mmCIF file of C-alpha atoms in Angstrom:
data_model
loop_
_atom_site.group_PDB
_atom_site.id
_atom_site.type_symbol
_atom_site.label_atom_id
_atom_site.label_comp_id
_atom_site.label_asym_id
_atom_site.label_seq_id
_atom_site.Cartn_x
_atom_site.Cartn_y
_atom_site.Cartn_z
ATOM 1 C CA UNK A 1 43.155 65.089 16.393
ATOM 2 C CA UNK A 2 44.981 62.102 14.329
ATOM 3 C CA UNK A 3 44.128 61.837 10.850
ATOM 4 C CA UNK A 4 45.541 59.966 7.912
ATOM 5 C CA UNK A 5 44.427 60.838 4.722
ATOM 6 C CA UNK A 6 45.370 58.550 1.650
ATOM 7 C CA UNK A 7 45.319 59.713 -2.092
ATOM 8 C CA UNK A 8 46.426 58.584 -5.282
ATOM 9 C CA UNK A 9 44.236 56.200 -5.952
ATOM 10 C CA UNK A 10 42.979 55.368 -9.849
ATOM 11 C CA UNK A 11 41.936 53.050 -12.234
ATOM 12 C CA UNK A 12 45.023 51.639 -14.306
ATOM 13 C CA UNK A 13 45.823 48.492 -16.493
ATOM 14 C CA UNK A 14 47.550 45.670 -15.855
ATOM 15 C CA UNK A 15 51.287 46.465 -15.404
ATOM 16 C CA UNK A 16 50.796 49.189 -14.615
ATOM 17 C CA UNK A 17 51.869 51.917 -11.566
ATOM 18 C CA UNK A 18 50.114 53.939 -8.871
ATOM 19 C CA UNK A 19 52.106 56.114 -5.760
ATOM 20 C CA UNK A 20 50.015 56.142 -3.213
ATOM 21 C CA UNK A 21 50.433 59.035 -0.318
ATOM 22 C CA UNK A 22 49.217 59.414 3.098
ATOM 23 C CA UNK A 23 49.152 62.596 4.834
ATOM 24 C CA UNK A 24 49.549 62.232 8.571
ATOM 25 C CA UNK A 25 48.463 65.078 11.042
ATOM 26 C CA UNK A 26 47.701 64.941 14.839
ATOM 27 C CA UNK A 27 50.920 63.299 16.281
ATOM 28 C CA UNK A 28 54.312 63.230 16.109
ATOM 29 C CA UNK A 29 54.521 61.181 12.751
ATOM 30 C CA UNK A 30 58.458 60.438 12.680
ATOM 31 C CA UNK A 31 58.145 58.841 16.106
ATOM 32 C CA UNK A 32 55.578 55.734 14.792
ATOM 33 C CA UNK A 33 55.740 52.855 13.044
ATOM 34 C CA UNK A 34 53.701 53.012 10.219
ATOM 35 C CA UNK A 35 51.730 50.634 7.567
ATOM 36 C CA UNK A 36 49.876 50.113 4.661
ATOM 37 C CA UNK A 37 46.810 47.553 4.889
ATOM 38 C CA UNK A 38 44.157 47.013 1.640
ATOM 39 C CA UNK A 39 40.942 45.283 1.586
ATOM 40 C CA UNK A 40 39.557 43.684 -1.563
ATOM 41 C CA UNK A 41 36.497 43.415 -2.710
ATOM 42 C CA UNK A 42 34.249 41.277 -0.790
ATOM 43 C CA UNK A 43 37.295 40.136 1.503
ATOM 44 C CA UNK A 44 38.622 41.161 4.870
ATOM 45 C CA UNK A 45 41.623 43.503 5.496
ATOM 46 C CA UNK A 46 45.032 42.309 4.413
ATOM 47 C CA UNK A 47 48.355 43.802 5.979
ATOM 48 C CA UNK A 48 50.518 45.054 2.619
ATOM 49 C CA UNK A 49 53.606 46.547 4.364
ATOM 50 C CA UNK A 50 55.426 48.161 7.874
ATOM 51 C CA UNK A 51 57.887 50.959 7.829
ATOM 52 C CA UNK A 52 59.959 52.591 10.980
ATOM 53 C CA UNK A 53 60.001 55.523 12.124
ATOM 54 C CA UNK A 54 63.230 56.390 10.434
ATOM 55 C CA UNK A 55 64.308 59.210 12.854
ATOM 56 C CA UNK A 56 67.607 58.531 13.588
ATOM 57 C CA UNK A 57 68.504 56.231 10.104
ATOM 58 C CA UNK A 58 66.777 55.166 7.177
ATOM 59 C CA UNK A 59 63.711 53.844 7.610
ATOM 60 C CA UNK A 60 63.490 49.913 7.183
ATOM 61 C CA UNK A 61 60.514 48.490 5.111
ATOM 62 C CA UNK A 62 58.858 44.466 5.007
ATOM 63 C CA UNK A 63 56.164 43.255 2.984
ATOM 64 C CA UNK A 64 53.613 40.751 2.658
ATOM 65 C CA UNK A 65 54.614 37.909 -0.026
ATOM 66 C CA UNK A 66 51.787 38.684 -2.392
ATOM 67 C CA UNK A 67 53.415 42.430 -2.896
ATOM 68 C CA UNK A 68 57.152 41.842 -2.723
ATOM 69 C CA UNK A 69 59.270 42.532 -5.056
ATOM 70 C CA UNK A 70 56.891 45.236 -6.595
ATOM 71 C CA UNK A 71 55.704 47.136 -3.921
ATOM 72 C CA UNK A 72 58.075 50.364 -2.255
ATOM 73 C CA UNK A 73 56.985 51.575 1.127
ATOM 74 C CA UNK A 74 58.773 55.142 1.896
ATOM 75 C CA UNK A 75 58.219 58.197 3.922
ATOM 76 C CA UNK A 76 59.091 61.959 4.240
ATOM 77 C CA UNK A 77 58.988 62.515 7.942
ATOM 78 C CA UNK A 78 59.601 66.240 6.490
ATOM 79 C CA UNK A 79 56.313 66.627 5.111
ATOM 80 C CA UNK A 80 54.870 63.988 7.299
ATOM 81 C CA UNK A 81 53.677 61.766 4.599
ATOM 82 C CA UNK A 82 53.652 58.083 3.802
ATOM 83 C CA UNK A 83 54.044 56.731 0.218
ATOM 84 C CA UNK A 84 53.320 53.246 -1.446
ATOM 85 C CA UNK A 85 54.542 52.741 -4.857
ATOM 86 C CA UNK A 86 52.816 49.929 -6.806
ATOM 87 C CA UNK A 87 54.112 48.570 -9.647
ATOM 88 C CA UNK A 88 53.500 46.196 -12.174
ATOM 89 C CA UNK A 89 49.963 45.651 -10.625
ATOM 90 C CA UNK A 90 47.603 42.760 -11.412
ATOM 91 C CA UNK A 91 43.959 42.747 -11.116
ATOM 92 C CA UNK A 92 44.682 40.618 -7.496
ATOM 93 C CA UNK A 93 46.223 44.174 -6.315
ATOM 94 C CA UNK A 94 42.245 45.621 -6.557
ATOM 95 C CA UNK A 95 41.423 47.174 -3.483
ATOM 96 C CA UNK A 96 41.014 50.188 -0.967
ATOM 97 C CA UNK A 97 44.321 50.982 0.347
ATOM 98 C CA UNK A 98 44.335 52.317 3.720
ATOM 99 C CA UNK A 99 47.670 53.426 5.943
ATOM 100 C CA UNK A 100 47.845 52.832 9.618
ATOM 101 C CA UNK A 101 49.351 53.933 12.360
ATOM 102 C CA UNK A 102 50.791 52.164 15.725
ATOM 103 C CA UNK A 103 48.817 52.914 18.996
ATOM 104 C CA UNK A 104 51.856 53.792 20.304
ATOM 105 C CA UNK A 105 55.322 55.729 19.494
ATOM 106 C CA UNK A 106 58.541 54.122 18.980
ATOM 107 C CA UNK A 107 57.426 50.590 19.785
ATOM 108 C CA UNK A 108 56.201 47.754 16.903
ATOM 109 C CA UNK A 109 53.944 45.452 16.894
ATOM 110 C CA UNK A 110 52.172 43.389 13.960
ATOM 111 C CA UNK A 111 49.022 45.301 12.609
ATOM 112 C CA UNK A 112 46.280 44.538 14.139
ATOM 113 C CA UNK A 113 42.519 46.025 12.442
ATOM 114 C CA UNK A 114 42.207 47.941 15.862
ATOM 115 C CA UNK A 115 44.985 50.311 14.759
ATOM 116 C CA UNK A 116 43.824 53.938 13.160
ATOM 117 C CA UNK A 117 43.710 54.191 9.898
ATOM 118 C CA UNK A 118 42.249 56.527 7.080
ATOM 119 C CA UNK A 119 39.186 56.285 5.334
ATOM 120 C CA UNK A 120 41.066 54.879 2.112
ATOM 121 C CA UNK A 121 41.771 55.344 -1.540
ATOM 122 C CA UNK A 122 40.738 53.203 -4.334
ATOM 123 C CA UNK A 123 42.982 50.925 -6.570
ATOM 124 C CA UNK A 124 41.603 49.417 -9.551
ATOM 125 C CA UNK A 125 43.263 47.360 -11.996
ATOM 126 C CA UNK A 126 41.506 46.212 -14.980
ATOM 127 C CA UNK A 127 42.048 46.413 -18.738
#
């Protein structure tokens, strides 16, 4: 069956970096558009970044305002896994990370909290 299973999680200071991974297994992972969502503390789920498939050319990558700029989505459809580098993190970057996959392969649409997803891996960012 599909499972996603994130790691990488920690606690770290301010400014500081995490990479994130998600191991993918159950389906064809270089055929599906993939994200990253996080949730907060006390606060809904909030989409963080999309990647394609990347089967054919490099994958392309968009990201929510809040995490441009220091935030790298990539993936290794070789060893289907999913990576989120976070850098220069703030204590607004506390959350569970989760990655998500599309319902369906080759074809994007926004994230939507229906979508399958993992059971998550901690950030926390304090000094």
């Amino acid at each position: 069956q599909v499972q996603l299973v994130e790691s990488g999680g920690d606690w770290v200071q301010p400014g500081g970096s995490l990479r994130l991974s998600c191991a993918a297994s159950g389906f064809t992972f270089s055929r599906y558009w993939m994200f990253w969502v996080r949730q907060a503390p006390g606060k809904g789920l909030e989409w963080v970044s999309t990647i394609s498939p990347g089967e054919d050319h490099a994958a392309a990558t968009y990201y929510a305002k809040a995490v441009e700029g220091r935030f790298t989505s990539s993936r290794d459809n070789t060893k289907n896994t999913l990576y989120l580098q976070l850098n220069s993190l703030t204590s607004e970057d506390t959350a569970v990370y989760y990655c998500s996959k599309h319902p369906k392969e080759r074809t994007f649409t926004p994230w939507e909290p229906r979508f399958f997803r993992g059971q998550g891996t901690r950030v926390t960012v304090s000094s």
